[in-house]
Each structure stands twice: as C-alpha cells, then as structure tokens.
Short mmCIF file of C-alpha atoms and ligand atoms in Angstrom, two decimals:
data_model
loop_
_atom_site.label_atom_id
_atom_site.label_comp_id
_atom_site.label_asym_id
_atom_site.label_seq_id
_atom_site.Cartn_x
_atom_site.Cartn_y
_atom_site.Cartn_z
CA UNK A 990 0.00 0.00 0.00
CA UNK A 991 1.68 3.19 -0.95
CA UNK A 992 0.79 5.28 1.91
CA UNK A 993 1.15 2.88 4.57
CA UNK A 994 3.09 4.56 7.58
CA UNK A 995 2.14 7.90 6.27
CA UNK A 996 -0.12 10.49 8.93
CA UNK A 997 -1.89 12.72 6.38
CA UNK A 998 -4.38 16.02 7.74
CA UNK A 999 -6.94 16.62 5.82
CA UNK A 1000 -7.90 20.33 5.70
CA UNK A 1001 -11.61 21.17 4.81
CA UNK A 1002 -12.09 24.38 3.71
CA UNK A 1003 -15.94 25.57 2.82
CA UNK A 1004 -15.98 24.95 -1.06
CA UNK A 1005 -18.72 23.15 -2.58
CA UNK A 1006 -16.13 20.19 -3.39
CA UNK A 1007 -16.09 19.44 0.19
CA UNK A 1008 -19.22 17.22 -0.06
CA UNK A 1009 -16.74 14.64 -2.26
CA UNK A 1010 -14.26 14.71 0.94
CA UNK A 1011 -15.64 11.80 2.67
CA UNK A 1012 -15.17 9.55 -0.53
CA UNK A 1013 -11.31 11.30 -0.33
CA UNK A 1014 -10.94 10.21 2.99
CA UNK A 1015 -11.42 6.72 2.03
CA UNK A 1016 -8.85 6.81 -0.88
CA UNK A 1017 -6.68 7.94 1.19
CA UNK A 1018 -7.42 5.03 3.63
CA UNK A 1019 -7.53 2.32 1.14
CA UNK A 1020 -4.05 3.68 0.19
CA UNK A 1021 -2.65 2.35 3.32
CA UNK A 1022 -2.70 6.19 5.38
CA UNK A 1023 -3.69 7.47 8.92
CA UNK A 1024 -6.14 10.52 7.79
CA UNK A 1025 -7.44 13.15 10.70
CA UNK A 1026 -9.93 15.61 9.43
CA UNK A 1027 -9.75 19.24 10.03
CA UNK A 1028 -12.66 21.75 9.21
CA UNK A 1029 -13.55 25.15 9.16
CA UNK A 1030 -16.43 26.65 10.10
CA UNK A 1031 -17.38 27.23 6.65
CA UNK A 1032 -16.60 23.52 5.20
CA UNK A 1033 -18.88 22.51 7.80
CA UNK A 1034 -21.93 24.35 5.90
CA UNK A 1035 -20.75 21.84 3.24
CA UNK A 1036 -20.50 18.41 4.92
CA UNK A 1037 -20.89 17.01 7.93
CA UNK A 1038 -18.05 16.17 10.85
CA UNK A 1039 -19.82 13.02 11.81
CA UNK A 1040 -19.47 11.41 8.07
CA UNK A 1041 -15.49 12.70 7.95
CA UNK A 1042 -15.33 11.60 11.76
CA UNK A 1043 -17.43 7.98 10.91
CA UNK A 1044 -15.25 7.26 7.60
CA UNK A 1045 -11.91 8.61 8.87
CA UNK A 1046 -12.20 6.52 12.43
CA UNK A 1047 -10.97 9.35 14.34
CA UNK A 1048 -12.35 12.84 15.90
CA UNK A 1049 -12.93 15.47 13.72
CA UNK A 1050 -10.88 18.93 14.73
CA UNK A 1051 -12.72 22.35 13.75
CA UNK A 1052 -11.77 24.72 16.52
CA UNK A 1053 -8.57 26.00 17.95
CA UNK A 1054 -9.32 27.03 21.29
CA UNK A 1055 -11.39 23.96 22.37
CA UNK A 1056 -10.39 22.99 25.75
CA UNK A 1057 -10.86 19.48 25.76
CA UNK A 1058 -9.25 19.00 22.25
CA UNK A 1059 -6.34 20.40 23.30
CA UNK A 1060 -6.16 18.16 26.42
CA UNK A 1061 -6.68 15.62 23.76
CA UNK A 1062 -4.31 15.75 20.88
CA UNK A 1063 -2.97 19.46 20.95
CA UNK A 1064 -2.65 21.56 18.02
CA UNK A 1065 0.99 21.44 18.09
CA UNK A 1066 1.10 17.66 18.74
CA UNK A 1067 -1.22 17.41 15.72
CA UNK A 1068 1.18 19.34 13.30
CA UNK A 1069 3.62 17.16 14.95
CA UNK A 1070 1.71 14.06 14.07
CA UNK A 1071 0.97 15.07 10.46
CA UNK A 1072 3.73 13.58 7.63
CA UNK A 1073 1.46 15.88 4.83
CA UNK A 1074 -0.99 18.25 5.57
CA UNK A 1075 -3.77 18.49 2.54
CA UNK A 1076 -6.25 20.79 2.28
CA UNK A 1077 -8.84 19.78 -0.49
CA UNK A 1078 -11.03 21.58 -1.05
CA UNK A 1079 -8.63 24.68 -0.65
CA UNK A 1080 -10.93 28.23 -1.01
CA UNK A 1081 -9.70 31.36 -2.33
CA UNK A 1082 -10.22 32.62 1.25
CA UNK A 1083 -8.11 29.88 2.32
CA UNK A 1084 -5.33 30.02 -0.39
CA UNK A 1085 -5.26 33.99 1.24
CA UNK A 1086 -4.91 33.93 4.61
CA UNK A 1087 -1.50 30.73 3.90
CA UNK A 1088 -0.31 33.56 1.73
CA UNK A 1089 -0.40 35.79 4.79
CA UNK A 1090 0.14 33.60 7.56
CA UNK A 1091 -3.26 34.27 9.00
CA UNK A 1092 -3.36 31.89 12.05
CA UNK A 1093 -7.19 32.74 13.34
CA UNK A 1094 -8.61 29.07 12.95
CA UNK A 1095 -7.44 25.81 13.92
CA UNK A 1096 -6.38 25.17 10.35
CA UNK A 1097 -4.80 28.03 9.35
CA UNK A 1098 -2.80 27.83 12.70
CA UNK A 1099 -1.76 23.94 11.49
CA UNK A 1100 -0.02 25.04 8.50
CA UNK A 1101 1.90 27.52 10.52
CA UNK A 1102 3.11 25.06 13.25
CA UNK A 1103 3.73 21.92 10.99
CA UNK A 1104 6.85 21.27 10.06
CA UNK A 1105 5.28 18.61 7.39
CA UNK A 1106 4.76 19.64 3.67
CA UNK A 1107 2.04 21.81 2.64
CA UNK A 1108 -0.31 20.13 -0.58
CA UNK A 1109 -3.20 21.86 -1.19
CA UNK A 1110 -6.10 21.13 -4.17
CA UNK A 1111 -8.33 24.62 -4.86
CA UNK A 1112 -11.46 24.86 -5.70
CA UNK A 1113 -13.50 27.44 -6.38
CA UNK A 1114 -15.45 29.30 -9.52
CA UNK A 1115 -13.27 29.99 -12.66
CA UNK A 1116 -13.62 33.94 -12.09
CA UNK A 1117 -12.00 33.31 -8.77
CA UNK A 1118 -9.49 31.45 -9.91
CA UNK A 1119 -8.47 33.55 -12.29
CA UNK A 1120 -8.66 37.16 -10.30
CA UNK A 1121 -5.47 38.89 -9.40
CA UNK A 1122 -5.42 38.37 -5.92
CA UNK A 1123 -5.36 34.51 -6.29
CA UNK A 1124 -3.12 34.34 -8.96
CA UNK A 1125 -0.59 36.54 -7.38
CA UNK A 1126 -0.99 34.81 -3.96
CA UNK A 1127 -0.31 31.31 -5.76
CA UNK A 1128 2.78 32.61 -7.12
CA UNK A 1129 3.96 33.34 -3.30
CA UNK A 1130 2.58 29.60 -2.04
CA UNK A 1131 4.45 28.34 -4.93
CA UNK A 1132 7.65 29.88 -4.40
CA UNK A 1133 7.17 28.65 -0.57
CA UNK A 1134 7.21 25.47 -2.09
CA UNK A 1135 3.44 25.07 -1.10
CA UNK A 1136 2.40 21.88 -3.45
CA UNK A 1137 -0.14 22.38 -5.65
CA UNK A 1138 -2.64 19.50 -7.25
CA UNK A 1139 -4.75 21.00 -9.79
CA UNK A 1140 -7.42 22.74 -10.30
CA UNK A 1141 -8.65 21.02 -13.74
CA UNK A 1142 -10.63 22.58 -16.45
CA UNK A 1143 -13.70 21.65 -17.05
CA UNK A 1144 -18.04 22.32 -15.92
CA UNK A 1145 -18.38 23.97 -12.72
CA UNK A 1146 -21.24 23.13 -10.36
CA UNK A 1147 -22.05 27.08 -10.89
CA UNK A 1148 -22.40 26.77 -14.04
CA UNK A 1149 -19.60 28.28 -15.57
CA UNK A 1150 -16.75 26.31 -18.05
CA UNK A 1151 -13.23 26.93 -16.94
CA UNK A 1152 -10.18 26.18 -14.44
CA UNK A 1153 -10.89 25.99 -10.80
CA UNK A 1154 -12.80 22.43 -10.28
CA UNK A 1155 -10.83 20.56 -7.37
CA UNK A 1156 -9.43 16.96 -8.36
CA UNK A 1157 -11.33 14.09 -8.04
CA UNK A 1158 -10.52 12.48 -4.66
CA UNK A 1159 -8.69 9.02 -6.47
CA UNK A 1160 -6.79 11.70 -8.81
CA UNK A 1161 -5.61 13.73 -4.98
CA UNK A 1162 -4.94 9.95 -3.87
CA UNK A 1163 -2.84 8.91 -6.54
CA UNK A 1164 -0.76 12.40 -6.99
CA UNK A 1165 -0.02 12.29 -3.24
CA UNK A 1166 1.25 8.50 -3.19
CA UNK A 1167 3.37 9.38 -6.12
CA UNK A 1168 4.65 12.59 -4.25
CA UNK A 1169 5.42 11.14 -1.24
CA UNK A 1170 7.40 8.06 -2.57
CA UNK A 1171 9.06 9.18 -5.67
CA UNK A 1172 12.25 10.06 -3.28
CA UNK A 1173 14.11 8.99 -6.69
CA UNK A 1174 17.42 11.08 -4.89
CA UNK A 1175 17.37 9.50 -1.49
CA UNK A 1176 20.57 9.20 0.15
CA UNK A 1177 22.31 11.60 -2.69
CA UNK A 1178 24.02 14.57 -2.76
CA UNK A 1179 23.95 17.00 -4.93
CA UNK A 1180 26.13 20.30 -5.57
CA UNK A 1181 24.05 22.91 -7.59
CA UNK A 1182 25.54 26.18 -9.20
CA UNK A 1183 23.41 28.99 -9.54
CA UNK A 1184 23.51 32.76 -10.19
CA UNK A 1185 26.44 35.06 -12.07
CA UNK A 1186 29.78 35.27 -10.70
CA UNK A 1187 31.17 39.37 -10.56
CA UNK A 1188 34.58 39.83 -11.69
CA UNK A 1189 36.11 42.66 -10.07
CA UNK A 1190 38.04 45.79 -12.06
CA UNK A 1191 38.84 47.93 -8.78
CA UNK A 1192 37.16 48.58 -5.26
CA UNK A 1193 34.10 50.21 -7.15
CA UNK A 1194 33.65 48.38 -10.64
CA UNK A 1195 32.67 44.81 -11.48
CA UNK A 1196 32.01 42.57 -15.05
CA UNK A 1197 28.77 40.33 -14.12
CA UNK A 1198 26.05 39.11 -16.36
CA UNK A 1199 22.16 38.71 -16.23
CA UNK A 1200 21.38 35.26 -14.76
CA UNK A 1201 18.87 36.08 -11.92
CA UNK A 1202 20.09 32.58 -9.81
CA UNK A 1203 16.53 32.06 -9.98
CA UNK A 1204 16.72 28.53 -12.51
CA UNK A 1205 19.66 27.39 -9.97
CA UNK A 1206 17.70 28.25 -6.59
CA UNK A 1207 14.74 26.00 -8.47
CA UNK A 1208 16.61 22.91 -9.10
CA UNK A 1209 18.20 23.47 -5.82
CA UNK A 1210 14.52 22.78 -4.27
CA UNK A 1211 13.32 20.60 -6.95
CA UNK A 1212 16.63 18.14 -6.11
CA UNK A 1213 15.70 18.29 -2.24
CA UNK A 1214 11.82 17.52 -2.91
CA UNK A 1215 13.28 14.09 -5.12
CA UNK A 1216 15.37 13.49 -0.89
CA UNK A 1217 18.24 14.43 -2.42
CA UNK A 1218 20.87 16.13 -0.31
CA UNK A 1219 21.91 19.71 -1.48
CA UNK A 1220 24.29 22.18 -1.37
CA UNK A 1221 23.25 25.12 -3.13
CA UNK A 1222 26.89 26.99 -4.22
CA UNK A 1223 25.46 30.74 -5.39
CA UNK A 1224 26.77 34.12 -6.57
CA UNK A 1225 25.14 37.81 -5.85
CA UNK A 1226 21.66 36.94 -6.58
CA UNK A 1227 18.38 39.03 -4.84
CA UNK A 1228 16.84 35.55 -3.81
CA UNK A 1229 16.62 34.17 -0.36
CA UNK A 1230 18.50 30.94 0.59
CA UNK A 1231 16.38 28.26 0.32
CA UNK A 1232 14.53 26.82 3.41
CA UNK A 1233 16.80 23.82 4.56
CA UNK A 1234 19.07 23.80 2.03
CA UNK A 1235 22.88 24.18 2.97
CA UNK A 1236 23.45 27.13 0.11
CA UNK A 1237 26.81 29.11 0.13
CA UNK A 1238 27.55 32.43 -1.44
CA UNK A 1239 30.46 33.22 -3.42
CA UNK A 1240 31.13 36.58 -5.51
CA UNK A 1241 33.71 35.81 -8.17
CA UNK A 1242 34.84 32.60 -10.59
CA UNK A 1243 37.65 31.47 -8.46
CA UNK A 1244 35.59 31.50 -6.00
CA UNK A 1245 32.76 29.28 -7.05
CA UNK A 1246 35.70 27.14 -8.09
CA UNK A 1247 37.27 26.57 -5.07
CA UNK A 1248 33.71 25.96 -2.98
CA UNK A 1249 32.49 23.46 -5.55
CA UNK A 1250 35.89 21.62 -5.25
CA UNK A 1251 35.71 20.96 -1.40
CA UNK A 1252 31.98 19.63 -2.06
CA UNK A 1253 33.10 17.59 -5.20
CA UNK A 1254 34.70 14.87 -3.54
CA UNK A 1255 31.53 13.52 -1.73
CA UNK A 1256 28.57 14.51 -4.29
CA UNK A 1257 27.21 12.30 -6.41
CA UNK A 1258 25.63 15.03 -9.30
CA UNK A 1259 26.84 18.18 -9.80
CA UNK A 1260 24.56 20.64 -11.65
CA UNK A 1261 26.57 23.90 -12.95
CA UNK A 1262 23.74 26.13 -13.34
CA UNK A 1263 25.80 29.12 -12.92
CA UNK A 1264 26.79 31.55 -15.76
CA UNK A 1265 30.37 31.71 -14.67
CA UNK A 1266 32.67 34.90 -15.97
CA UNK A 1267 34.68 33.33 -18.50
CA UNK A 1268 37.35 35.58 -17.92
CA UNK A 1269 38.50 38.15 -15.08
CA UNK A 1270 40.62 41.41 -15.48
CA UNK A 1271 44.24 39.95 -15.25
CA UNK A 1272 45.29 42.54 -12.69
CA UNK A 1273 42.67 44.26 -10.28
CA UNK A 1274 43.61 47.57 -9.26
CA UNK A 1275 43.79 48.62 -5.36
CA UNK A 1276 42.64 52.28 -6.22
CA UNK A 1277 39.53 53.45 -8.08
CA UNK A 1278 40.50 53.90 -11.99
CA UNK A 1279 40.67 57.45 -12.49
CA UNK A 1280 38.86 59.07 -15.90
CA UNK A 1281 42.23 60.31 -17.69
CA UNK A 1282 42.51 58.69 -21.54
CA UNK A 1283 39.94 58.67 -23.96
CA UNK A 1284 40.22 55.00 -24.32
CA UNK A 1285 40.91 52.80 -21.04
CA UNK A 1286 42.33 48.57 -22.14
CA UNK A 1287 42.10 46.54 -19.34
CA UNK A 1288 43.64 42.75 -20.34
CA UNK A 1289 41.60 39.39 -19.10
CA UNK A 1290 42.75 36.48 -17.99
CA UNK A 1291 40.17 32.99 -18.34
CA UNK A 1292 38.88 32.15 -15.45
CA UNK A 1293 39.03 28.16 -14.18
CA UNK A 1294 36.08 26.34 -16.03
CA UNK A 1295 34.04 24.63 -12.74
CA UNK A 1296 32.29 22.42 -15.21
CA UNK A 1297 35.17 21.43 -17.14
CA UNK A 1298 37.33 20.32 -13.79
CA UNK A 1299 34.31 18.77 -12.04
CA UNK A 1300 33.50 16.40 -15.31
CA UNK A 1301 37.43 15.64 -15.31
CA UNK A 1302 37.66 14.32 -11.85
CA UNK A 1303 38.76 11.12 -11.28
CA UNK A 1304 36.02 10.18 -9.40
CA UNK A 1305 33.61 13.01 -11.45
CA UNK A 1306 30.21 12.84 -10.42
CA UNK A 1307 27.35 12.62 -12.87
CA UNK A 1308 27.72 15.98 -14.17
CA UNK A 1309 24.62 18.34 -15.86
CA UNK A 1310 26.00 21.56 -17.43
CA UNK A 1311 23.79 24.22 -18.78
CA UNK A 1312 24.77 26.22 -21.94
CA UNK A 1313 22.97 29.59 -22.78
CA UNK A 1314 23.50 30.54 -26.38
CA UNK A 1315 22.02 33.07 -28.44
CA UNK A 1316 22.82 31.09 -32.27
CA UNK A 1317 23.32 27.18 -33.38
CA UNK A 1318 21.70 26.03 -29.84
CA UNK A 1319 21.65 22.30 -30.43
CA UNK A 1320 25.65 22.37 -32.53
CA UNK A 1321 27.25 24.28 -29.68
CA UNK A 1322 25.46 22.27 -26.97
CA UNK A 1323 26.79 19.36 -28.43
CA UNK A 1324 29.86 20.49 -28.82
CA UNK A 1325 29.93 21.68 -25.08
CA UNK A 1326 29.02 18.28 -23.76
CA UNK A 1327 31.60 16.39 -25.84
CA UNK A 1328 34.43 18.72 -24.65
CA UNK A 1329 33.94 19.19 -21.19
CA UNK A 1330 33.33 15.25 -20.63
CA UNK A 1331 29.87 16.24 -19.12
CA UNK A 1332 27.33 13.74 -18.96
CA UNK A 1333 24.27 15.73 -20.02
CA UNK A 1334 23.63 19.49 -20.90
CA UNK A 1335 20.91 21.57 -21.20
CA UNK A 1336 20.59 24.76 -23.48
CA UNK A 1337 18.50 27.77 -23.15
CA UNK A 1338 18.23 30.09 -26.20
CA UNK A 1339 18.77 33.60 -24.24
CA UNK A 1340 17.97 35.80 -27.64
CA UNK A 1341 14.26 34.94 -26.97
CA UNK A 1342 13.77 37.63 -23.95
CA UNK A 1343 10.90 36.15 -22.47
CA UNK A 1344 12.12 32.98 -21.53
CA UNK A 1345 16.06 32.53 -19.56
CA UNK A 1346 17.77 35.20 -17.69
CA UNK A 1347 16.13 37.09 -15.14
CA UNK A 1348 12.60 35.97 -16.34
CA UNK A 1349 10.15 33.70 -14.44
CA UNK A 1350 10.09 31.21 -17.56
CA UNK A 1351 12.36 29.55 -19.33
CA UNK A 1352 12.33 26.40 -22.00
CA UNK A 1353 15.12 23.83 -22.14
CA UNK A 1354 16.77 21.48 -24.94
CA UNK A 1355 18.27 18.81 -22.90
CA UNK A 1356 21.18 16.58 -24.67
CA UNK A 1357 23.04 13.44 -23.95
CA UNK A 1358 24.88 11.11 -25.52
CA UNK A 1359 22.17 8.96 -26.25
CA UNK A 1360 19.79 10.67 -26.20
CA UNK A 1361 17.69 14.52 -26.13
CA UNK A 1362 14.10 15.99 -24.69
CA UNK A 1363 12.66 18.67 -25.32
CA UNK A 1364 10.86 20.52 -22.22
CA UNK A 1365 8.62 23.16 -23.04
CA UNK A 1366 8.53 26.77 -21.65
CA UNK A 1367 6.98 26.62 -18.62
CA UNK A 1368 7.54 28.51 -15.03
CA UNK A 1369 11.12 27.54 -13.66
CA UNK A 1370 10.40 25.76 -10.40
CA UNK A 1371 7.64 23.71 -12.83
CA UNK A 1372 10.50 23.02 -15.50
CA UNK A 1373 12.88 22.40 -12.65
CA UNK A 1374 11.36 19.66 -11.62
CA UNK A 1375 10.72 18.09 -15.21
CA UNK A 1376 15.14 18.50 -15.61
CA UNK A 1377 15.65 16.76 -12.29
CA UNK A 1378 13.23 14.24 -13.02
CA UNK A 1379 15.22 13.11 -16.16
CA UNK A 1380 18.56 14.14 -14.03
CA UNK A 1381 17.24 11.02 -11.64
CA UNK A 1382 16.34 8.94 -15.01
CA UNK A 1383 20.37 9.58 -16.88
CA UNK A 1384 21.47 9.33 -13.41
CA UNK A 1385 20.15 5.34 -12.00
CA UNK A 1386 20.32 3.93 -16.11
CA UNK A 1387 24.07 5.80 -16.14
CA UNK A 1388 25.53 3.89 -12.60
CA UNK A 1389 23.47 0.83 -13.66
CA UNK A 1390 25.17 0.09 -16.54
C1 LIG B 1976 -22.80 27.87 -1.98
C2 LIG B 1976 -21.41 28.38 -1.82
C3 LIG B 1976 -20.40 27.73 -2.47
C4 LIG B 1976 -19.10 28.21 -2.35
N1 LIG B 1976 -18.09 27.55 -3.01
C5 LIG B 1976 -16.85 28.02 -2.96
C6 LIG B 1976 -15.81 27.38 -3.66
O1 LIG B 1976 -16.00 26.36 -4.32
N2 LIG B 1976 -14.56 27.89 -3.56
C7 LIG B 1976 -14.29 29.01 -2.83
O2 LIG B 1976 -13.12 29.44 -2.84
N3 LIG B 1976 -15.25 29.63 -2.14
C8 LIG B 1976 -16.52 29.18 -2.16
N4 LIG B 1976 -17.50 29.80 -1.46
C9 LIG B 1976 -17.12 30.94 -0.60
C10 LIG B 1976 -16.54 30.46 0.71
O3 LIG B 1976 -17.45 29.59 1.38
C11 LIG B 1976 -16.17 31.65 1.59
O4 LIG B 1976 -15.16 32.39 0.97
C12 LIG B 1976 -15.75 31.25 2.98
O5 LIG B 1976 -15.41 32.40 3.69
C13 LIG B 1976 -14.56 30.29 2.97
O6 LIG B 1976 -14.16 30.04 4.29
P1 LIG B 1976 -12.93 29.08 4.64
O7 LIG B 1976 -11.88 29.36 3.65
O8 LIG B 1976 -12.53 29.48 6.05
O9 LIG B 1976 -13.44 27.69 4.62
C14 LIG B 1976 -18.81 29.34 -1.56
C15 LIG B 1976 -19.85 29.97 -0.89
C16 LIG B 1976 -21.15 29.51 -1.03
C17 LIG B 1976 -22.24 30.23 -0.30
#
C-alpha cells in the first residue's frame, strides 16, 4: 500500500467540493494512510463532521481554542503528528490567509506550526481562480514550495466552463502517493551552481552578467523535494537561501571554483547552473580607476572552467551543465558536452527575452549522448522539476550500466 506509515491532515475548507471529501478520505485510507480531518467553520456548511469523523475513524478537529481538544491531541502535537498536511477543497479565502500567515482558525494555525509539507487542491469558480489576488498569492505559495494539485478545467457546479474544479478524490490519492514516494534522490548529494559570478576591475567596478540565480535556486529545491541532499553553491543573486538547504555564497569565478571543489569529492551530481565569468581582469587595481585617456584597455585572464574540472575528476560525479547561447543552440550544446566530458547538458536560447535570464520562464533542450528531450517553456520551479526528473532517469540507467 503506498501510503502505509504515512499520517496525512486533511484540511476542509468551505468549497462546494467538500461534499466529495468523505469519498477522499477513504482513498486515502484504502491507500494504506492514517487521515485526521480538520474543518472550518465554513466547510462545515458543506459536509458534515460526523461522516469525515465515521469514515476517517478518528475525531474530527474544527476549533482552535477547544479545551478538551487540546487536552486531547494538541494543536501542536497534531502538526507534529501530520507527515502531509492536505487541504482539499482549498478556497480562495483559504489560499489567502496561507499567503499571509493568518493563524485565526485551527487550520490556518496547522499550516503555521507543521513542520510537514504543505499540498493543497483549490477549488472554487473559474472567475475566482483567475482574479489577481489569487493568482498573485499562488505565485507566493508556490515559491514557498506550497504543493499544488490541480485545479482542472472543465463544468463547474455554478455553471460556468473553466479552471478551478478541485481533483477528483482518487486523482488527490494517486498524486499524493506518487509525491510522497518518488524520493528517486534519497541518500544523494547533490552540488548545484546557480547565479552570475562578478569579476572585479577595482574597489568600485565589477564585469557580471544577467542570470537572476533564480533557474539554480529551483533545481536546488526541486533536487531536495526528489530526498536528495543539497548544497546550493550561489553568486550575488536578490533571492533568499532556500529553506533547509545548505546554500553558500560566493562573488567571483575562483571562487565558485574553489567551494564546488571541497563539495566535489563527496557529491554524487553536480549541476553547474551558474553563468560563470569566463574571464577576469588579469590585474585588479587597489585604487579606483581614475577618468584620464579617452580609451581605457584593461587585459583578461580565463577564469578556471568549474564544469570542465568537475566532469574531469577522477572520481567526477554525474555531471549536468547548462549552456545559454544566443545562435546554433543544439551544434554548440553538443559540442559543449563532448568537450567538457559532461554527462548531459541543457541549453537555453537567451535571444528569446521572455524565456532565460532574469525571467520567471524559461524552455530547455536537454542533450546526452544517447539521447535529447525537449521541455517546453513553462515557469522555472515547474520546468525544474521536469530536468531533475530526467537528471534522476540519466542518473540510476548511467551507474546501472
Ligand atoms: C454555496 C457556496 C459555495 C461556495 N463555493 C466556494 C468554492 O467552491 N470555492 C471558494 O473558494 N469559495 C466558495 N465559497 C465561498 C466560501 O465559502 C467563503 O469564501 C468562505 O469564507 C470560505 O471560508 P474558509 O476558507 O474558512 O473555509 C462558496 C460559498 C457559497 C455560499
């Protein structure tokens, strides 16, 4: 049974897909998990605690400050006890107050004191789905790393055609087995690049480039939600450090080069996401460059290649470079991987503006010796997880063979 073991709350939020919640409960059941059912006030409009408390074997919780629950199974000790916390049906109301942190119900309170991930299904009319304030607070749950399954398209029980119906309770099942055990990275470690590197010309001027970090930060989480182990390796970026992920910062070439080689030796992927300076000024100057000459030369010197070195190793891990062109994509990728030993690469085309550096989307031509995929432009913690899906694939078929 695939969710044998596993402690899942149910949150039941006061959408009109809470009446299928009782037949979710027993999915979830038949699935092998322990499910307690949490309303609120509103969800109970929509179904009743006794059926959730009569198919789920156990008390239903709906309010925060009840004495006796709390003498019971506290509301800490219950997001303790929880190894996912659902909420299906999740309102717009609800989807709201997680984006602020509201913690005035017993719910809403859960998701702040669990330490258990957050998966939530919404469900509400299309219009709602669709209005700015959702969209732009599912941006912020997403980039919390807040799960989502769903909404589908389709007939809503309004009457209107469109996104926003929740799942259907074996569809929430299923997704949540598969999330739970596809730790595909258990047990491995895996050093991630991500960001620019700034080359510095004297106390006040630097070379850098575009890259926001923000494809790097999103493989760094994608790796951790396959159990992977990471160490996140990043240069000046504007992002914060991912929530239990060991990230270090670096400013310049050398460096990223010298963290990623004390992590080499015990990693078993590397993933240079970075765009490293190819070359620094060959000498930096102590004082600020005056204005004098009408022309100023400064020479460069090439910087180490990270990607190159790593795939070189002796005892190289599986290595995934990334290649960012602007002509001949697929010729110079090739060429890339073939050179620098790697063992798969994936290119961006960065002349196309709305997809790569420092935009929320990019699309990705992935390449290895055997083998290419194409993933389509999509958001970048959405297309991370697509590359370190196939990462996990090269990776097993590569050390099985
Ligand atoms: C008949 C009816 C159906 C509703 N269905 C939904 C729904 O599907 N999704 C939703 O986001 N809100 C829906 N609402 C609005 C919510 O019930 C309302 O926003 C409520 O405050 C949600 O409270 P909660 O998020 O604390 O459960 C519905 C309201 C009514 C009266």
């Amino acid at each position: 049974m695939q969710l044998e073991k596993t402690n899942i709350i149910l949150g039941i939020t006061g959408g009109i897909a809470a009446y299928k919640t009782p037949d979710l409960v027993r999915k979830l059941i038949a699935k092998g998990a322990k499910v307690r059912v949490v309303m609120t006030e509103s969800a109970k409009e929509f179904v009743s605690p006794l059926a959730l408390q009569a198919v789920s074997g156990n008390p239903v919780s709906d309010d925060l400050l009840d004495k006796d629950a709390e003498a019971a199974m506290g509301h800490i000790e219950l997001a303790r006890w929880a190894d996912k916390l659902l909420v299906a049906p999740a309102t717009a109301n609800f989807m709201a107050k997680l984006t602020h942190g509201l913690a005035d119900d017993l719910l809403s309170t859960l998701c702040l004191a669990t330490p258990a991930p957050i998966v939530i299904a919404p469900a509400m009319n299309q219009q709602m789905w669709l209005a700015d304030a959702t969209q732009a607070n599912l941006k912020i749950l997403e980039q919390r790393r807040i799960q989502l399954l769903g909404p589908a398209q389709g007939e809503q029980a309004c009457g209107d055609v469109g996104p926003g119906r929740m799942l259907e309770p074996q569809e929430i099942a299923d997704l949540l087995a598969q999330q739970i055990f596809e730790q595909v990275l258990a047990g491995k470690r895996i050093t991630i690049t991500a960001g620019p590197t700034r080359e510095e010309i004297d106390p006040v001027r630097y070379l850098s480039n575009h890259s926001s970090g923000k494809m790097g930060y999103a493989l760094a989480i994608a790796a951790q939600e396959l159990g992977a182990t990471v160490t996140l390796i990043s240069g000046p970026v504007n992002l914060l450090p991912p929530a239990k992920i060991k990230t270090i910062s670096v400013s310049s070439a050398q460096q990223m080069h010298d963290a990623v080689m004390q992590t080499t030796h015990d990693c078993d992927i590397f993933i240079g996401c970075a765009a490293v300076a190819d070359y620094r000024v060959q000498q930096k100057t102590n004082q600020k460059i005056k204005k004098s000459d009408s022309e100023l030369t400064l020479t460069f010197i090439k910087n180490p290649d990270i990607l190159s070195d790593v795939a070189h190793l002796a005892n190289a891990p599986f290595t995934l470079g990334f290649a960012a062109e602007t002509q001949n994509l697929r010729e110079y990728a090739l060429g890339k991987l073939q050179r620098k030993k790697l063992n798969m690469i994936a290119a961006n085309d960065v002349s196309d503006s709305t997809i790569g550096f420092n935009s929320e989307q990019n699309a990705l031509s992935v390449f290895w010796s055997k083998g290419e995929k194409k993933l389509d432009v999509a958001d970048k913690q959405l297309l991370a997880r697509q590359l370190m899906r196939l990462v996990a694939q090269r990776y097993t078929e590569d050390t099985n063979d």
